[in-house]
Amino acid sequence: MNFRFCTPTTFRKTQYDVSLPDRDLIFRSLLKRWNQYSEISFEFTETIFEPIYPSFFDIRTEMVSDKRSKFIGCIGEISFSILGDVNTQIIKQINTLADFSFYAGIGRKTPMGMGQVSRY
């Protein structure tokens, strides 16, 4: 799964922002939005993230500021692989979440234009 962060992307971890994406931050953000907005009767469980591992990244930070605050986010590309003996249903669920990223965005401040992602 290849993601391109088109606009700066940041994540909330505890009470602070984190601009370094990892598997859990990316996919938990997508899962949270999926569960919030999806009308499909099933929900993903967090255990589906276990076989996902980073395989490539080319990212850098970039700052975004508005009238009230400044945010530091990452832009660039990151790829993940699904490793191990994984059920095909779980692979489909992971890919569904990854495809959903184009519509939902990833991370914080997506209504402001942050966290816009495309798959390549």
JSON list of N, CA and C in Angstrom, two decimals, residues 1 23-24 27-28 45-55 79-95 97:
[
{"chain": "A", "resi": 1, "resn": "MET", "atom": "N", "xyz": [0.85, -1.17, 0.00]},
{"chain": "A", "resi": 1, "resn": "MET", "atom": "CA", "xyz": [0.00, 0.00, 0.00]},
{"chain": "A", "resi": 1, "resn": "MET", "atom": "C", "xyz": [0.89, 1.22, 0.00]},
{"chain": "A", "resi": 23, "resn": "ARG", "atom": "N", "xyz": [2.32, 3.02, 11.32]},
{"chain": "A", "resi": 23, "resn": "ARG", "atom": "CA", "xyz": [1.19, 2.15, 11.00]},
{"chain": "A", "resi": 23, "resn": "ARG", "atom": "C", "xyz": [-0.01, 2.45, 11.89]},
{"chain": "A", "resi": 24, "resn": "ASP", "atom": "N", "xyz": [0.20, 2.49, 13.18]},
{"chain": "A", "resi": 24, "resn": "ASP", "atom": "CA", "xyz": [-0.91, 2.67, 14.11]},
{"chain": "A", "resi": 24, "resn": "ASP", "atom": "C", "xyz": [-1.58, 4.03, 13.96]},
{"chain": "A", "resi": 27, "resn": "PHE", "atom": "N", "xyz": [-3.53, 4.01, 10.40]},
{"chain": "A", "resi": 27, "resn": "PHE", "atom": "CA", "xyz": [-4.68, 3.13, 10.29]},
{"chain": "A", "resi": 27, "resn": "PHE", "atom": "C", "xyz": [-5.70, 3.32, 11.40]},
{"chain": "A", "resi": 28, "resn": "ARG", "atom": "N", "xyz": [-5.28, 3.76, 12.57]},
{"chain": "A", "resi": 28, "resn": "ARG", "atom": "CA", "xyz": [-6.26, 4.08, 13.62]},
{"chain": "A", "resi": 28, "resn": "ARG", "atom": "C", "xyz": [-7.07, 5.32, 13.23]},
{"chain": "A", "resi": 45, "resn": "THR", "atom": "N", "xyz": [-11.73, -4.33, 13.39]},
{"chain": "A", "resi": 45, "resn": "THR", "atom": "CA", "xyz": [-11.13, -4.39, 14.71]},
{"chain": "A", "resi": 45, "resn": "THR", "atom": "C", "xyz": [-9.68, -3.93, 14.60]},
{"chain": "A", "resi": 46, "resn": "GLU", "atom": "N", "xyz": [-9.14, -3.46, 15.70]},
{"chain": "A", "resi": 46, "resn": "GLU", "atom": "CA", "xyz": [-7.78, -2.93, 15.68]},
{"chain": "A", "resi": 46, "resn": "GLU", "atom": "C", "xyz": [-6.73, -4.02, 15.47]},
{"chain": "A", "resi": 47, "resn": "THR", "atom": "N", "xyz": [-7.08, -5.29, 15.65]},
{"chain": "A", "resi": 47, "resn": "THR", "atom": "CA", "xyz": [-6.11, -6.36, 15.45]},
{"chain": "A", "resi": 47, "resn": "THR", "atom": "C", "xyz": [-5.74, -6.55, 13.99]},
{"chain": "A", "resi": 48, "resn": "ILE", "atom": "N", "xyz": [-6.50, -5.96, 13.08]},
{"chain": "A", "resi": 48, "resn": "ILE", "atom": "CA", "xyz": [-6.15, -6.12, 11.66]},
{"chain": "A", "resi": 48, "resn": "ILE", "atom": "C", "xyz": [-4.88, -5.37, 11.30]},
{"chain": "A", "resi": 49, "resn": "PHE", "atom": "N", "xyz": [-4.39, -4.49, 12.16]},
{"chain": "A", "resi": 49, "resn": "PHE", "atom": "CA", "xyz": [-3.18, -3.73, 11.88]},
{"chain": "A", "resi": 49, "resn": "PHE", "atom": "C", "xyz": [-1.90, -4.53, 12.11]},
{"chain": "A", "resi": 50, "resn": "GLU", "atom": "N", "xyz": [-1.96, -5.62, 12.83]},
{"chain": "A", "resi": 50, "resn": "GLU", "atom": "CA", "xyz": [-0.76, -6.34, 13.24]},
{"chain": "A", "resi": 50, "resn": "GLU", "atom": "C", "xyz": [0.13, -6.80, 12.08]},
{"chain": "A", "resi": 51, "resn": "PRO", "atom": "N", "xyz": [-0.41, -7.24, 10.93]},
{"chain": "A", "resi": 51, "resn": "PRO", "atom": "CA", "xyz": [0.49, -7.69, 9.85]},
{"chain": "A", "resi": 51, "resn": "PRO", "atom": "C", "xyz": [1.02, -6.57, 8.94]},
{"chain": "A", "resi": 52, "resn": "ILE", "atom": "N", "xyz": [0.73, -5.31, 9.26]},
{"chain": "A", "resi": 52, "resn": "ILE", "atom": "CA", "xyz": [1.13, -4.18, 8.40]},
{"chain": "A", "resi": 52, "resn": "ILE", "atom": "C", "xyz": [2.48, -3.65, 8.88]},
{"chain": "A", "resi": 53, "resn": "TYR", "atom": "N", "xyz": [3.44, -3.59, 7.94]},
{"chain": "A", "resi": 53, "resn": "TYR", "atom": "CA", "xyz": [4.78, -3.12, 8.26]},
{"chain": "A", "resi": 53, "resn": "TYR", "atom": "C", "xyz": [5.25, -2.11, 7.21]},
{"chain": "A", "resi": 54, "resn": "PRO", "atom": "N", "xyz": [5.97, -1.05, 7.65]},
{"chain": "A", "resi": 54, "resn": "PRO", "atom": "CA", "xyz": [6.47, -0.08, 6.68]},
{"chain": "A", "resi": 54, "resn": "PRO", "atom": "C", "xyz": [7.55, -0.71, 5.80]},
{"chain": "A", "resi": 55, "resn": "SER", "atom": "N", "xyz": [7.52, -0.38, 4.51]},
{"chain": "A", "resi": 55, "resn": "SER", "atom": "CA", "xyz": [8.51, -0.93, 3.59]},
{"chain": "A", "resi": 55, "resn": "SER", "atom": "C", "xyz": [9.30, 0.16, 2.87]},
{"chain": "A", "resi": 79, "resn": "SER", "atom": "N", "xyz": [5.14, 3.66, 2.18]},
{"chain": "A", "resi": 79, "resn": "SER", "atom": "CA", "xyz": [4.55, 2.40, 1.72]},
{"chain": "A", "resi": 79, "resn": "SER", "atom": "C", "xyz": [4.53, 1.39, 2.85]},
{"chain": "A", "resi": 80, "resn": "PHE", "atom": "N", "xyz": [3.52, 0.54, 2.83]},
{"chain": "A", "resi": 80, "resn": "PHE", "atom": "CA", "xyz": [3.38, -0.52, 3.80]},
{"chain": "A", "resi": 80, "resn": "PHE", "atom": "C", "xyz": [3.18, -1.85, 3.08]},
{"chain": "A", "resi": 81, "resn": "SER", "atom": "N", "xyz": [3.67, -2.92, 3.70]},
{"chain": "A", "resi": 81, "resn": "SER", "atom": "CA", "xyz": [3.46, -4.27, 3.19]},
{"chain": "A", "resi": 81, "resn": "SER", "atom": "C", "xyz": [2.69, -5.06, 4.23]},
{"chain": "A", "resi": 82, "resn": "ILE", "atom": "N", "xyz": [1.93, -6.02, 3.76]},
{"chain": "A", "resi": 82, "resn": "ILE", "atom": "CA", "xyz": [1.23, -6.95, 4.65]},
{"chain": "A", "resi": 82, "resn": "ILE", "atom": "C", "xyz": [2.06, -8.22, 4.67]},
{"chain": "A", "resi": 83, "resn": "LEU", "atom": "N", "xyz": [2.58, -8.56, 5.84]},
{"chain": "A", "resi": 83, "resn": "LEU", "atom": "CA", "xyz": [3.49, -9.69, 5.97]},
{"chain": "A", "resi": 83, "resn": "LEU", "atom": "C", "xyz": [2.87, -10.82, 6.78]},
{"chain": "A", "resi": 84, "resn": "GLY", "atom": "N", "xyz": [3.29, -12.03, 6.46]},
{"chain": "A", "resi": 84, "resn": "GLY", "atom": "CA", "xyz": [2.84, -13.21, 7.21]},
{"chain": "A", "resi": 84, "resn": "GLY", "atom": "C", "xyz": [1.67, -13.89, 6.52]},
{"chain": "A", "resi": 85, "resn": "ASP", "atom": "N", "xyz": [1.18, -14.89, 7.18]},
{"chain": "A", "resi": 85, "resn": "ASP", "atom": "CA", "xyz": [0.03, -15.66, 6.69]},
{"chain": "A", "resi": 85, "resn": "ASP", "atom": "C", "xyz": [-1.24, -14.95, 7.14]},
{"chain": "A", "resi": 86, "resn": "VAL", "atom": "N", "xyz": [-1.80, -14.14, 6.26]},
{"chain": "A", "resi": 86, "resn": "VAL", "atom": "CA", "xyz": [-2.93, -13.29, 6.61]},
{"chain": "A", "resi": 86, "resn": "VAL", "atom": "C", "xyz": [-4.17, -13.73, 5.82]},
{"chain": "A", "resi": 87, "resn": "ASN", "atom": "N", "xyz": [-5.26, -13.84, 6.52]},
{"chain": "A", "resi": 87, "resn": "ASN", "atom": "CA", "xyz": [-6.55, -14.20, 5.93]},
{"chain": "A", "resi": 87, "resn": "ASN", "atom": "C", "xyz": [-6.91, -13.20, 4.83]},
{"chain": "A", "resi": 88, "resn": "THR", "atom": "N", "xyz": [-7.44, -13.70, 3.71]},
{"chain": "A", "resi": 88, "resn": "THR", "atom": "CA", "xyz": [-7.79, -12.81, 2.59]},
{"chain": "A", "resi": 88, "resn": "THR", "atom": "C", "xyz": [-8.85, -11.78, 2.98]},
{"chain": "A", "resi": 89, "resn": "GLN", "atom": "N", "xyz": [-9.73, -12.13, 3.90]},
{"chain": "A", "resi": 89, "resn": "GLN", "atom": "CA", "xyz": [-10.74, -11.18, 4.36]},
{"chain": "A", "resi": 89, "resn": "GLN", "atom": "C", "xyz": [-10.08, -9.99, 5.07]},
{"chain": "A", "resi": 90, "resn": "ILE", "atom": "N", "xyz": [-9.06, -10.25, 5.86]},
{"chain": "A", "resi": 90, "resn": "ILE", "atom": "CA", "xyz": [-8.34, -9.17, 6.55]},
{"chain": "A", "resi": 90, "resn": "ILE", "atom": "C", "xyz": [-7.60, -8.30, 5.54]},
{"chain": "A", "resi": 91, "resn": "ILE", "atom": "N", "xyz": [-7.01, -8.91, 4.52]},
{"chain": "A", "resi": 91, "resn": "ILE", "atom": "CA", "xyz": [-6.33, -8.14, 3.47]},
{"chain": "A", "resi": 91, "resn": "ILE", "atom": "C", "xyz": [-7.32, -7.22, 2.77]},
{"chain": "A", "resi": 92, "resn": "LYS", "atom": "N", "xyz": [-8.51, -7.72, 2.50]},
{"chain": "A", "resi": 92, "resn": "LYS", "atom": "CA", "xyz": [-9.55, -6.89, 1.87]},
{"chain": "A", "resi": 92, "resn": "LYS", "atom": "C", "xyz": [-9.96, -5.74, 2.78]},
{"chain": "A", "resi": 93, "resn": "GLN", "atom": "N", "xyz": [-10.08, -6.00, 4.08]},
{"chain": "A", "resi": 93, "resn": "GLN", "atom": "CA", "xyz": [-10.45, -4.94, 5.03]},
{"chain": "A", "resi": 93, "resn": "GLN", "atom": "C", "xyz": [-9.37, -3.87, 5.10]},
{"chain": "A", "resi": 94, "resn": "ILE", "atom": "N", "xyz": [-8.10, -4.28, 5.13]},
{"chain": "A", "resi": 94, "resn": "ILE", "atom": "CA", "xyz": [-7.00, -3.33, 5.19]},
{"chain": "A", "resi": 94, "resn": "ILE", "atom": "C", "xyz": [-7.01, -2.46, 3.92]},
{"chain": "A", "resi": 95, "resn": "ASN", "atom": "N", "xyz": [-7.19, -3.09, 2.78]},
{"chain": "A", "resi": 95, "resn": "ASN", "atom": "CA", "xyz": [-7.21, -2.34, 1.52]},
{"chain": "A", "resi": 95, "resn": "ASN", "atom": "C", "xyz": [-8.43, -1.42, 1.43]},
{"chain": "A", "resi": 97, "resn": "LEU", "atom": "N", "xyz": [-9.76, 0.15, 4.00]},
{"chain": "A", "resi": 97, "resn": "LEU", "atom": "CA", "xyz": [-9.36, 1.32, 4.79]},
{"chain": "A", "resi": 97, "resn": "LEU", "atom": "C", "xyz": [-8.37, 2.19, 4.02]}
]
